[in-house]
Amino acid sequence: MCGIVGAVAERNVVQILLEGLRRLEYRGYDSSGVALIHDNALSITRRVGKVKALSDAIEALDDQGTGATGIAHTRWATHGGVTESNAHPHVSQSRFAVVHNGIIENHKSLRDELSALGYRFTSDTDTETIAHTVAELRKSTPTLLDAVLESVKRFEGAYGTVIIDKDDASTMVVARSGSPLVIGLGIGENFIASDQMALLPVTRRFIFLEEGDVAEITRTSVRIIDESGNEVEREIVESTVEHDAGDKGGYRHYMLKEIYEQPAVVRNTLQGRVSPDGIGNDVFGEGSDAIFAKTEHIKIIACGTSYHAGMTAKYWLEAYAGVSCDVEIASEFRYRKSVVKPNSLIVTISQSGETADTLAALKLAKESGYMSSLAICNVDGSSLVRESSLSFMTRAGAEIGVASTKAFTTQLAGFLMLVLAIGKQKNMPKDIQQHILSALTELPAKLEETLTLADEIDHLAEEFSDKHHSLFLGRGDQYPIAMEGALKLKEISYIHAEAYASGELKHGPLALIDAEMPVIVVAPNNELLEKLKSNVEEVRARGGIMYVFADKDAHFESDETMRVVNVPHCLESIAPIVYTIPLQLLSYYVALIKGTDVDQPRNLAKSVTVE
Ligand code: G6P
């Protein structure tokens, strides 16, 4: 999704801006641009495609890009096609330059008003209305800050925006509403970005802006005005994110690195929170155990891969902890009227903590009478964490590959801990508690063992590369894993993949079965195994070709219609986590053969900060 970097300094900032953009590339984008102020002149360079195209263009300039004040952007098209003229920064009066993440929803009426005032639009974007609005209001206000404070009153929708004025190179003004911005504090220089990752090479001291904040940033000062118009101080946070989190560490892709990191990051996520004796107190935040004691219903809200983690958790929470649970896609929940059951806890899950739909759903839930809110998240200090009463950090480390892997498995480990924490308050039977504790204890080693299947899966992937469709099947808590497997394959290999609860086969998808549509089955040895075997026979009888990831004791045999990969035996409650690994590897190797952009698949973004 779109990325922002900005700087006010004494030194030339062009390389800082470009490096910032490179560090945001993982979020997905289709064009990029830079605006620099030098000698009271504004220079704009924009390119379609990768940041490399932009940096090559800047290098070819006579001055190779000079300016101690500048803003830069990677754009993920929403309004207007992928063209140079739609790329940011957008400019008004050859004086004001603007970069923007989010969507100005009332852009049409603003465009009409501003056109009537004589402003000429050169792009199809909503962002250009910001540039002209600020230019117009600057005429009647004493400073750029005042002009922006007036302008934001006119904007509806979501924005994280940064504005510079060539007539005052000492200042940039930023505004946040629904799209994150973080100020990076340097010595005699200051920065802005949509994600701290962009600024880690230049600072580790950050101020996370809050909803409604507008800030004026100079080389030596930061002034923040909150939503109510009051000047406020915000906490300075020392970042704990590793500087080289963006390093591939010898792996060919971030995704592969992140797949292999799973045993370690799951171990980190468990550490100090759970031991063979039980779950610690208040692991989900201060006062969480008391809230869990009162909780009668759990509503889980998320998007994408995080939603699949929530779906898995529903099986666990109801089966093990005996607490009723339902799961919903955030973009659906936020726009429908729903009934809040008494003593309900809202649980949001998000890798980034900045997904616009999830944030909006949380806001709605808080207004609708949920007893409390818990965020399961991978980014400390993110909007979701700050806006929830309770939080639990998955310790996956920075996830760069757009296709989520280690964030998912750590979310699942977090949910098994949630089952333990809630179960403790609800007298969950001792044997179930013991089972989960033993399963979590063996989990990191089981993940390591499962990763040794990589070569076998690599060979198997060759049979997929010429296929256009595929079907993933699972039952019970493996159904969401089949969904996640299908999502991974379609995200990075562009092969159409659908997932079904295998009991549903006969209600439609059987009509699609033929030798050209591989059927992928996840088959641990559990109480649904015999049912699953009947579904496998239904596929076989119709000439389907199957790839079965199965427990050795499930007794599947490879033959001409079925390729069986034996997954290490594990305790039942962690099987969804263990069986995720071979499906991730399968997608990865298929994508590798197809030669797609594994880490930045087309049209997708890492953190979806627009709705
Ligand atoms: C995007 C990403 C997915 C992710 C989803 C939800 O679509 O590409 O990998 O699962 O957003 O993101 P979140 O950060 O809320 O987990």
XYZ file of C-alpha atoms and ligand atoms in Angstrom:
627
model
C 0.000 0.000 0.000
C 1.089 3.632 -0.296
C 4.169 4.719 1.629
C 5.329 8.143 2.788
C 8.773 9.456 3.706
C 9.696 13.083 4.377
C 12.619 15.023 5.811
C 13.681 18.517 6.908
C 17.422 18.694 7.398
C 20.547 20.664 6.654
C 22.086 17.941 4.497
C 20.828 16.748 1.137
C 18.007 14.299 1.908
C 17.434 12.661 -1.451
C 19.216 9.397 -0.596
C 17.428 9.228 2.780
C 14.091 9.560 0.983
C 14.962 6.948 -1.650
C 16.256 4.501 0.953
C 13.060 5.097 2.946
C 10.986 4.250 -0.123
C 13.058 1.096 -0.720
C 12.377 0.027 2.840
C 8.654 0.492 2.215
C 8.659 -1.403 -1.093
C 7.498 -4.561 0.659
C 4.140 -2.933 1.284
C 3.243 -3.092 -2.409
C 2.979 -0.146 -4.831
C 2.872 0.655 -8.521
C 4.592 4.045 -8.910
C 6.695 6.455 -6.889
C 7.873 10.034 -6.698
C 9.966 12.624 -4.864
C 9.608 16.391 -4.337
C 12.638 18.404 -3.212
C 13.005 22.074 -2.338
C 16.308 23.599 -3.371
C 17.122 27.311 -3.759
C 13.439 28.242 -3.446
C 12.501 25.939 -6.301
C 10.446 22.773 -6.216
C 11.628 19.804 -8.263
C 9.365 16.823 -8.815
C 10.396 13.422 -10.196
C 7.865 10.621 -10.629
C 7.993 7.222 -12.263
C 5.718 4.268 -12.867
C 7.130 0.942 -11.669
C 9.802 0.191 -9.119
C 11.691 2.684 -6.933
C 14.764 1.734 -8.995
C 13.204 3.529 -11.973
C 12.760 6.615 -9.794
C 16.306 6.550 -8.411
C 17.712 6.065 -11.942
C 15.701 9.077 -13.113
C 16.969 11.178 -10.206
C 20.563 10.155 -10.858
C 20.167 11.333 -14.440
C 19.138 14.843 -13.319
C 21.733 17.599 -13.662
C 21.948 18.048 -9.887
C 21.153 14.333 -9.181
C 18.447 15.480 -6.798
C 19.321 18.152 -4.297
C 17.332 19.507 -1.396
C 17.450 19.561 2.388
C 13.645 19.409 2.551
C 11.749 16.772 0.641
C 8.889 14.325 0.547
C 8.585 10.995 -1.226
C 5.885 8.446 -1.896
C 5.109 4.989 -3.200
C 1.586 4.862 -4.640
C -0.839 1.949 -4.767
C -3.515 3.136 -7.169
C -7.020 3.769 -5.854
C -8.362 6.814 -7.732
C -6.909 7.041 -11.216
C -4.831 4.528 -13.173
C -1.161 3.704 -12.776
C 0.402 6.652 -14.626
C 3.168 9.134 -13.961
C 0.690 12.003 -13.742
C -1.271 10.162 -11.032
C 1.862 9.343 -9.015
C 2.579 11.537 -5.968
C 3.740 14.165 -5.058
C 0.970 16.381 -6.405
C 1.600 20.073 -6.740
C -0.464 23.253 -6.598
C 0.648 26.640 -7.926
C 4.172 25.241 -8.503
C 4.541 25.929 -4.794
C 2.900 23.317 -2.565
C 3.757 19.621 -2.871
C 1.687 16.901 -1.237
C 1.970 13.160 -0.629
C -1.000 11.263 0.725
C -2.022 7.785 1.905
C -5.729 7.022 2.165
C -8.762 8.295 0.308
C -10.401 11.726 0.355
C -13.993 10.572 -0.073
C -15.479 13.980 -0.895
C -12.870 14.605 -3.603
C -15.503 15.059 -6.312
C -17.213 18.010 -4.629
C -13.838 19.509 -3.644
C -12.656 19.142 -7.232
C -15.755 20.989 -8.509
C -15.331 23.796 -5.965
C -11.614 24.208 -6.637
C -12.065 24.047 -10.416
C -14.642 26.821 -10.133
C -11.998 28.860 -8.304
C -9.643 28.375 -11.255
C -7.449 25.492 -10.033
C -6.362 23.250 -12.885
C -6.213 19.517 -12.175
C -3.484 17.500 -13.850
C -4.299 14.067 -12.393
C -7.311 11.835 -11.734
C -6.431 11.494 -8.070
C -8.285 12.508 -4.937
C -4.918 13.645 -3.538
C -4.651 16.612 -5.856
C -7.627 18.163 -4.046
C -5.459 18.300 -0.896
C -2.768 20.297 -2.687
C -5.228 22.831 -4.118
C -7.272 23.118 -0.905
C -4.135 23.929 1.082
C -3.016 26.402 -1.601
C -6.394 28.123 -1.510
C -6.576 28.322 2.290
C -2.963 29.428 2.605
C -4.059 32.709 1.009
C -6.089 33.602 4.102
C -3.971 32.016 6.847
C -0.679 33.156 8.368
C 1.244 29.865 8.197
C 1.220 26.525 6.402
C 0.210 24.892 9.686
C -2.865 27.127 9.903
C -3.735 26.417 6.281
C -3.572 22.659 6.916
C -5.590 22.951 10.140
C -8.298 24.713 8.130
C -8.010 22.297 5.214
C -8.506 19.111 7.229
C -11.906 20.437 8.330
C -12.968 20.071 4.697
C -11.685 16.525 4.123
C -13.841 13.455 4.568
C -12.244 10.019 4.515
C -8.855 8.750 5.514
C -5.544 10.462 5.175
C -1.975 10.499 6.256
C -0.568 13.466 4.394
C 2.564 15.620 4.258
C 2.727 19.054 2.680
C 5.714 21.254 1.880
C 5.840 24.843 0.595
C 8.742 25.947 -1.603
C 8.516 29.436 -0.096
C 9.308 28.055 3.359
C 11.755 25.165 3.120
C 12.216 25.071 6.890
C 8.892 23.354 7.553
C 6.753 20.392 6.638
C 3.223 19.978 7.909
C 1.640 16.573 8.376
C -1.890 15.420 9.213
C -3.179 12.040 10.303
C -6.714 10.736 10.169
C -7.199 7.023 9.615
C -3.802 6.418 8.049
C -0.704 6.093 10.238
C 2.185 8.560 10.411
C 5.250 8.493 12.601
C 7.648 11.366 13.246
C 11.328 10.378 13.413
C 13.469 12.605 15.611
C 17.051 13.305 14.580
C 19.683 15.749 15.782
C 19.165 19.000 13.926
C 16.907 17.171 11.470
C 13.502 15.539 11.652
C 11.593 13.045 9.549
C 8.131 11.713 8.824
C 7.040 8.332 7.504
C 4.022 6.096 7.289
C 6.006 3.250 8.877
C 9.019 3.450 11.203
C 10.797 0.857 9.022
C 11.468 3.639 6.500
C 13.412 5.722 8.999
C 15.432 3.138 10.938
C 18.671 4.006 9.108
C 18.427 7.621 10.377
C 16.786 7.444 13.803
C 15.371 5.169 16.471
C 13.355 7.859 18.292
C 9.754 8.133 17.201
C 6.527 9.938 17.960
C 3.458 8.044 16.755
C 0.815 10.557 15.757
C -2.719 9.942 16.961
C -5.997 10.201 15.109
C -6.776 13.810 14.217
C -3.255 15.110 14.904
C -1.745 17.826 12.724
C 1.952 18.583 13.224
C 4.420 21.217 12.120
C 7.903 19.778 11.803
C 11.079 21.817 11.406
C 14.719 20.755 11.727
C 14.684 21.475 15.443
C 11.054 21.435 16.564
C 7.846 19.444 16.459
C 4.510 21.077 17.289
C 1.481 18.807 17.494
C -2.127 20.027 17.508
C -4.694 17.399 18.468
C -8.176 16.789 17.142
C -9.688 19.386 19.489
C -7.243 22.069 18.429
C -5.044 21.887 21.535
C -1.269 21.819 21.371
C -0.156 18.498 22.894
C 3.008 16.617 23.811
C 3.200 13.035 22.614
C 5.430 10.361 24.075
C 8.803 9.737 22.408
C 9.270 6.019 21.864
C 12.634 4.319 21.423
C 12.177 1.732 18.669
C 13.000 -1.891 19.376
C 12.575 -2.958 15.741
C 15.832 -4.325 14.350
C 17.532 -2.028 11.882
C 18.305 -4.876 9.519
C 14.858 -6.450 9.797
C 14.652 -5.763 6.087
C 17.621 -8.010 5.311
C 16.995 -11.285 3.436
C 19.655 -13.021 5.527
C 20.949 -15.168 2.659
C 17.521 -16.408 1.593
C 16.342 -15.865 -1.955
C 13.132 -14.161 -0.823
C 11.815 -12.587 2.365
C 8.941 -15.035 2.253
C 11.274 -18.024 2.404
C 13.273 -16.421 5.216
C 10.055 -15.793 7.111
C 8.836 -19.360 6.578
C 12.098 -20.632 8.074
C 11.942 -18.196 10.988
C 8.732 -19.780 12.253
C 10.152 -22.193 14.836
C 12.153 -19.338 16.400
C 9.430 -16.696 16.388
C 6.805 -19.110 17.699
C 9.257 -19.980 20.483
C 9.653 -16.240 21.214
C 5.903 -15.762 21.268
C 5.527 -18.500 23.883
C 8.525 -17.484 25.974
C 7.831 -16.249 29.483
C 4.095 -16.527 28.915
C 3.482 -20.226 29.050
C 5.390 -23.080 30.691
C 4.687 -26.789 31.032
C 2.939 -25.841 34.314
C 0.456 -23.433 32.794
C -0.220 -19.999 31.380
C 1.023 -16.924 33.258
C -1.281 -14.360 34.837
C -2.647 -11.476 32.765
C -0.684 -12.557 29.683
C -3.174 -10.653 27.508
C -2.722 -7.354 29.371
C -3.342 -5.946 32.791
C -6.702 -7.071 34.118
C -7.232 -9.537 31.263
C -7.827 -12.544 33.531
C -10.628 -10.691 35.335
C -12.219 -9.807 32.003
C -11.918 -13.384 30.758
C -13.677 -14.588 33.913
C -16.702 -12.509 32.888
C -16.522 -13.286 29.166
C -19.428 -15.314 27.830
C -18.974 -14.683 24.140
C -16.081 -13.777 21.862
C -16.397 -11.943 18.567
C -13.298 -12.114 16.376
C -12.767 -9.547 13.619
C -9.961 -9.495 11.045
C -9.021 -9.442 7.350
C -7.069 -11.739 5.033
C -4.725 -14.216 6.645
C -5.521 -12.838 10.096
C -9.165 -13.743 9.466
C -8.109 -17.342 8.853
C -6.309 -17.321 12.210
C -9.569 -16.128 13.770
C -11.527 -18.896 12.047
C -9.172 -21.507 13.447
C -9.462 -19.948 16.895
C -13.245 -20.320 16.808
C -12.873 -24.113 16.571
C -10.452 -24.081 19.496
C -12.290 -21.636 21.764
C -15.570 -23.511 21.501
C -14.124 -27.042 21.613
C -11.498 -26.567 24.316
C -12.540 -23.578 26.435
C -16.306 -23.965 25.945
C -16.746 -20.263 25.140
C -19.047 -19.328 22.291
C -17.293 -17.506 19.487
C -18.030 -16.111 16.065
C -15.688 -14.692 13.490
C -16.320 -12.023 10.926
C -14.511 -10.231 8.136
C -13.928 -6.645 9.294
C -15.203 -5.020 6.097
C -18.524 -6.842 6.524
C -18.913 -6.208 10.229
C -18.288 -2.489 9.937
C -21.222 -1.932 7.587
C -23.950 -4.098 9.062
C -26.187 -3.880 12.066
C -25.334 -6.666 14.477
C -26.493 -7.832 17.869
C -24.070 -7.695 20.772
C -24.465 -10.675 23.091
C -24.127 -9.948 26.827
C -20.593 -9.985 28.244
C -18.993 -10.118 24.828
C -15.320 -9.532 24.211
C -14.225 -8.182 20.842
C -10.937 -9.650 19.617
C -9.238 -8.057 16.619
C -6.287 -9.730 14.894
C -3.878 -7.953 12.635
C -0.249 -8.376 11.686
C 0.208 -4.671 11.014
C -2.301 -3.157 13.426
C -3.092 -0.582 10.744
C -5.631 -2.337 8.496
C -8.300 0.285 7.855
C -11.296 -2.081 7.924
C -10.175 -3.757 11.149
C -9.627 -0.398 12.835
C -13.056 0.811 11.740
C -14.662 -2.424 12.953
C -12.998 -2.003 16.351
C -14.241 1.572 16.585
C -17.780 0.433 15.804
C -17.563 -2.437 18.305
C -16.436 -0.080 21.060
C -19.435 2.145 20.363
C -21.812 -0.852 20.277
C -21.384 -2.039 23.859
C -18.777 -4.778 23.842
C -17.491 -5.394 27.359
C -13.834 -5.038 26.393
C -11.477 -5.239 23.429
C -8.366 -7.315 22.851
C -5.924 -6.843 19.961
C -3.662 -9.688 18.818
C -1.057 -7.866 16.829
C 2.532 -7.956 15.599
C 3.345 -4.243 15.732
C 3.700 -2.634 19.125
C 2.433 0.936 19.222
C 0.215 0.379 16.163
C -3.204 2.000 16.023
C -5.019 -1.241 16.824
C -2.935 -1.835 19.949
C -3.351 1.739 21.113
C -7.082 1.690 20.589
C -7.757 -1.633 22.352
C -8.114 -2.113 26.109
C -6.057 -5.318 26.094
C -3.312 -6.434 23.787
C -1.132 -9.405 23.029
C 1.954 -8.997 20.872
C 2.909 -11.815 18.573
C 6.679 -11.663 18.466
C 7.099 -12.533 14.814
C 9.492 -9.654 14.079
C 9.072 -7.509 10.973
C 7.244 -9.411 8.244
C 8.265 -8.127 4.832
C 6.792 -10.625 2.349
C 3.313 -9.489 1.352
C 2.042 -13.048 1.764
C 1.809 -13.490 5.513
C 3.499 -16.571 6.989
C 5.172 -16.190 10.377
C 2.600 -13.635 11.503
C -0.101 -16.282 10.958
C 1.573 -19.084 12.890
C 2.406 -16.772 15.806
C -1.210 -15.557 15.819
C -2.315 -19.192 16.084
C 0.134 -19.808 18.939
C -1.323 -16.692 20.604
C -4.844 -18.050 20.208
C -3.932 -21.361 21.836
C -2.626 -19.304 24.753
C -5.910 -17.391 24.759
C -7.724 -20.729 25.036
C -5.557 -21.534 28.065
C -6.054 -18.105 29.642
C -9.826 -18.157 29.197
C -10.011 -21.846 30.042
C -8.249 -21.142 33.327
C -11.098 -18.814 34.291
C -13.778 -21.238 33.063
C -12.618 -24.456 34.691
C -11.473 -26.038 31.466
C -10.930 -29.775 32.135
C -7.398 -30.503 33.370
C -6.708 -33.067 30.634
C -7.475 -30.539 27.875
C -5.305 -27.943 29.568
C -2.487 -30.489 29.847
C -2.887 -31.478 26.209
C -2.548 -27.870 25.005
C 0.417 -27.204 27.283
C 2.235 -30.290 26.018
C 1.345 -29.414 22.428
C 2.687 -25.861 22.770
C 5.850 -27.165 24.374
C 6.557 -29.441 21.407
C 5.414 -26.900 18.784
C 8.715 -25.166 17.834
C 10.464 -28.534 17.366
C 7.543 -29.867 15.299
C 7.728 -26.825 13.032
C 11.459 -27.399 12.559
C 10.824 -31.038 11.677
C 8.089 -30.081 9.209
C 10.398 -27.648 7.405
C 12.577 -30.617 6.422
C 9.830 -31.496 3.913
C 10.937 -28.565 1.749
C 12.788 -30.613 -0.900
C 9.955 -33.093 -1.299
C 7.460 -30.248 -1.712
C 9.770 -28.454 -4.140
C 9.601 -31.515 -6.456
C 5.865 -31.757 -6.082
C 5.443 -28.085 -7.023
C 6.614 -28.865 -10.571
C 3.315 -30.629 -11.217
C 1.391 -27.434 -10.416
C 3.092 -24.827 -12.492
C 1.017 -25.387 -15.658
C -2.325 -25.579 -13.811
C -4.865 -22.762 -13.759
C -7.160 -23.901 -10.954
C -6.853 -25.785 -7.698
C -9.008 -26.899 -4.808
C -7.942 -27.104 -1.157
C -9.853 -29.368 1.229
C -9.875 -29.695 5.004
C -12.301 -30.493 7.793
C -12.786 -29.084 11.289
C -9.937 -26.840 12.419
C -8.092 -27.748 9.204
C -10.755 -26.069 7.065
C -9.353 -22.573 7.807
C -5.887 -23.992 7.104
C -7.102 -25.141 3.682
C -8.434 -21.581 3.173
C -5.089 -20.117 4.151
C -3.304 -22.569 1.829
C -5.543 -21.504 -1.069
C -4.972 -17.829 -0.261
C -1.186 -18.300 -0.257
C -1.242 -20.078 -3.620
C -3.428 -17.483 -5.339
C -1.562 -14.531 -3.810
C 1.877 -15.464 -5.036
C 1.462 -17.901 -7.955
C -1.716 -16.345 -9.441
C -3.221 -19.822 -9.776
C -6.913 -19.724 -8.979
C -7.341 -21.573 -5.699
C -10.487 -22.240 -3.741
C -10.917 -23.890 -0.364
C -13.819 -25.991 0.782
C -14.781 -27.760 3.957
C -14.560 -31.214 2.404
C -18.048 -32.161 3.592
C -19.292 -29.507 1.152
C -17.725 -31.167 -1.894
C -20.936 -32.828 -2.949
C -22.771 -29.502 -2.839
C -20.984 -28.034 -5.811
C -17.222 -28.288 -6.254
C -17.355 -31.969 -7.294
C -18.648 -30.654 -10.623
C -15.228 -29.086 -11.217
C -13.110 -32.154 -10.593
C -10.930 -33.387 -13.433
C -7.259 -34.183 -13.961
C -6.486 -30.540 -14.688
C -7.523 -29.294 -11.262
C -5.192 -30.475 -8.500
C -6.923 -31.143 -5.191
C -4.847 -30.464 -2.094
C -5.937 -32.201 1.098
C -4.773 -31.602 4.677
C -5.247 -34.799 6.653
C -3.970 -35.049 10.213
C -4.885 -38.117 12.181
C -7.943 -36.893 14.066
C -11.518 -37.950 14.674
C -12.600 -36.601 11.275
C -10.074 -38.693 9.352
C -12.525 -41.375 8.201
C -14.956 -38.695 7.000
C -12.134 -37.017 5.129
C -11.133 -40.329 3.542
C -14.659 -40.680 2.147
C -14.319 -37.204 0.591
C -10.987 -38.259 -0.937
C -12.732 -41.274 -2.509
C -15.391 -38.958 -3.957
C -12.634 -37.017 -5.708
C -10.823 -40.171 -6.868
C -14.029 -41.631 -8.334
C -14.271 -38.552 -10.588
C -10.752 -38.725 -11.933
C -9.295 -36.045 -9.656
C -5.564 -35.846 -8.907
C -4.797 -35.313 -5.227
C -1.900 -34.067 -3.154
C -2.405 -35.190 0.412
C -0.494 -33.797 3.379
C -1.135 -36.475 5.949
C -0.053 -37.932 9.243
C 1.866 -41.183 8.725
C -0.683 -42.989 10.874
C -3.493 -41.779 8.637
C -2.360 -44.517 6.215
C -2.681 -42.725 2.897
C -0.613 -44.396 0.159
C 0.757 -42.687 -2.948
C -0.570 -44.105 -6.223
C -1.278 -42.820 -9.737
C -4.055 -40.497 -8.555
C -2.602 -39.439 -5.236
C 0.719 -38.020 -4.051
C 1.120 -38.319 -0.290
C 3.507 -36.207 1.782
C 3.864 -37.452 5.348
C 3.756 -34.611 7.861
C 5.402 -35.284 11.258
C 2.988 -36.626 13.830
C 1.922 -33.979 16.351
C -0.602 -33.445 19.113
C -4.050 -32.580 17.788
C -4.388 -28.994 18.996
C -1.280 -27.793 17.166
C -1.974 -29.673 13.922
C -3.426 -26.556 12.209
C -0.139 -24.730 12.868
C 2.033 -27.631 11.732
C 0.011 -28.283 8.538
C 0.282 -24.613 7.570
C 3.996 -25.073 6.856
C 3.772 -27.498 3.900
C 1.078 -25.340 2.283
C 3.283 -22.234 2.588
C 6.196 -24.147 1.061
C 4.011 -25.455 -1.755
C 2.893 -21.936 -2.730
C 6.428 -20.642 -2.499
C 7.903 -23.307 -4.778
C 5.053 -23.062 -7.294
C 5.557 -19.281 -7.456
C 9.294 -19.780 -7.888
C 8.733 -22.047 -10.890
C 6.226 -19.584 -12.330
C 8.713 -16.751 -11.863
C 6.304 -14.370 -10.142
C 7.347 -11.565 -7.808
C 7.101 -13.667 -4.640
C 7.631 -10.887 -2.088
C 5.587 -8.231 -3.840
C 2.852 -10.006 -5.777
C 1.032 -7.911 -8.348
C -1.833 -5.697 -7.190
C -1.413 -6.588 -3.510
C -0.262 -4.572 -0.529
C 1.231 -5.593 2.784
C -0.740 -3.257 4.975
C -4.102 -2.147 3.620
C -4.600 1.287 5.127
C -7.526 2.221 2.869
C -10.893 0.556 2.956
C -3.218 -7.591 3.326
C -1.993 -8.483 3.366
C -2.353 -9.829 3.995
C -2.968 -9.615 5.371
C -4.163 -8.657 5.315
C -4.604 -8.250 6.710
O -4.150 -8.111 2.443
O -1.491 -8.688 2.069
O -1.181 -10.610 4.118
O -3.373 -10.847 5.881
O -3.804 -7.463 4.628
O -3.563 -7.536 7.301
P -3.313 -7.394 8.846
O -2.076 -6.541 8.953
O -4.522 -6.711 9.407
O -3.119 -8.750 9.409
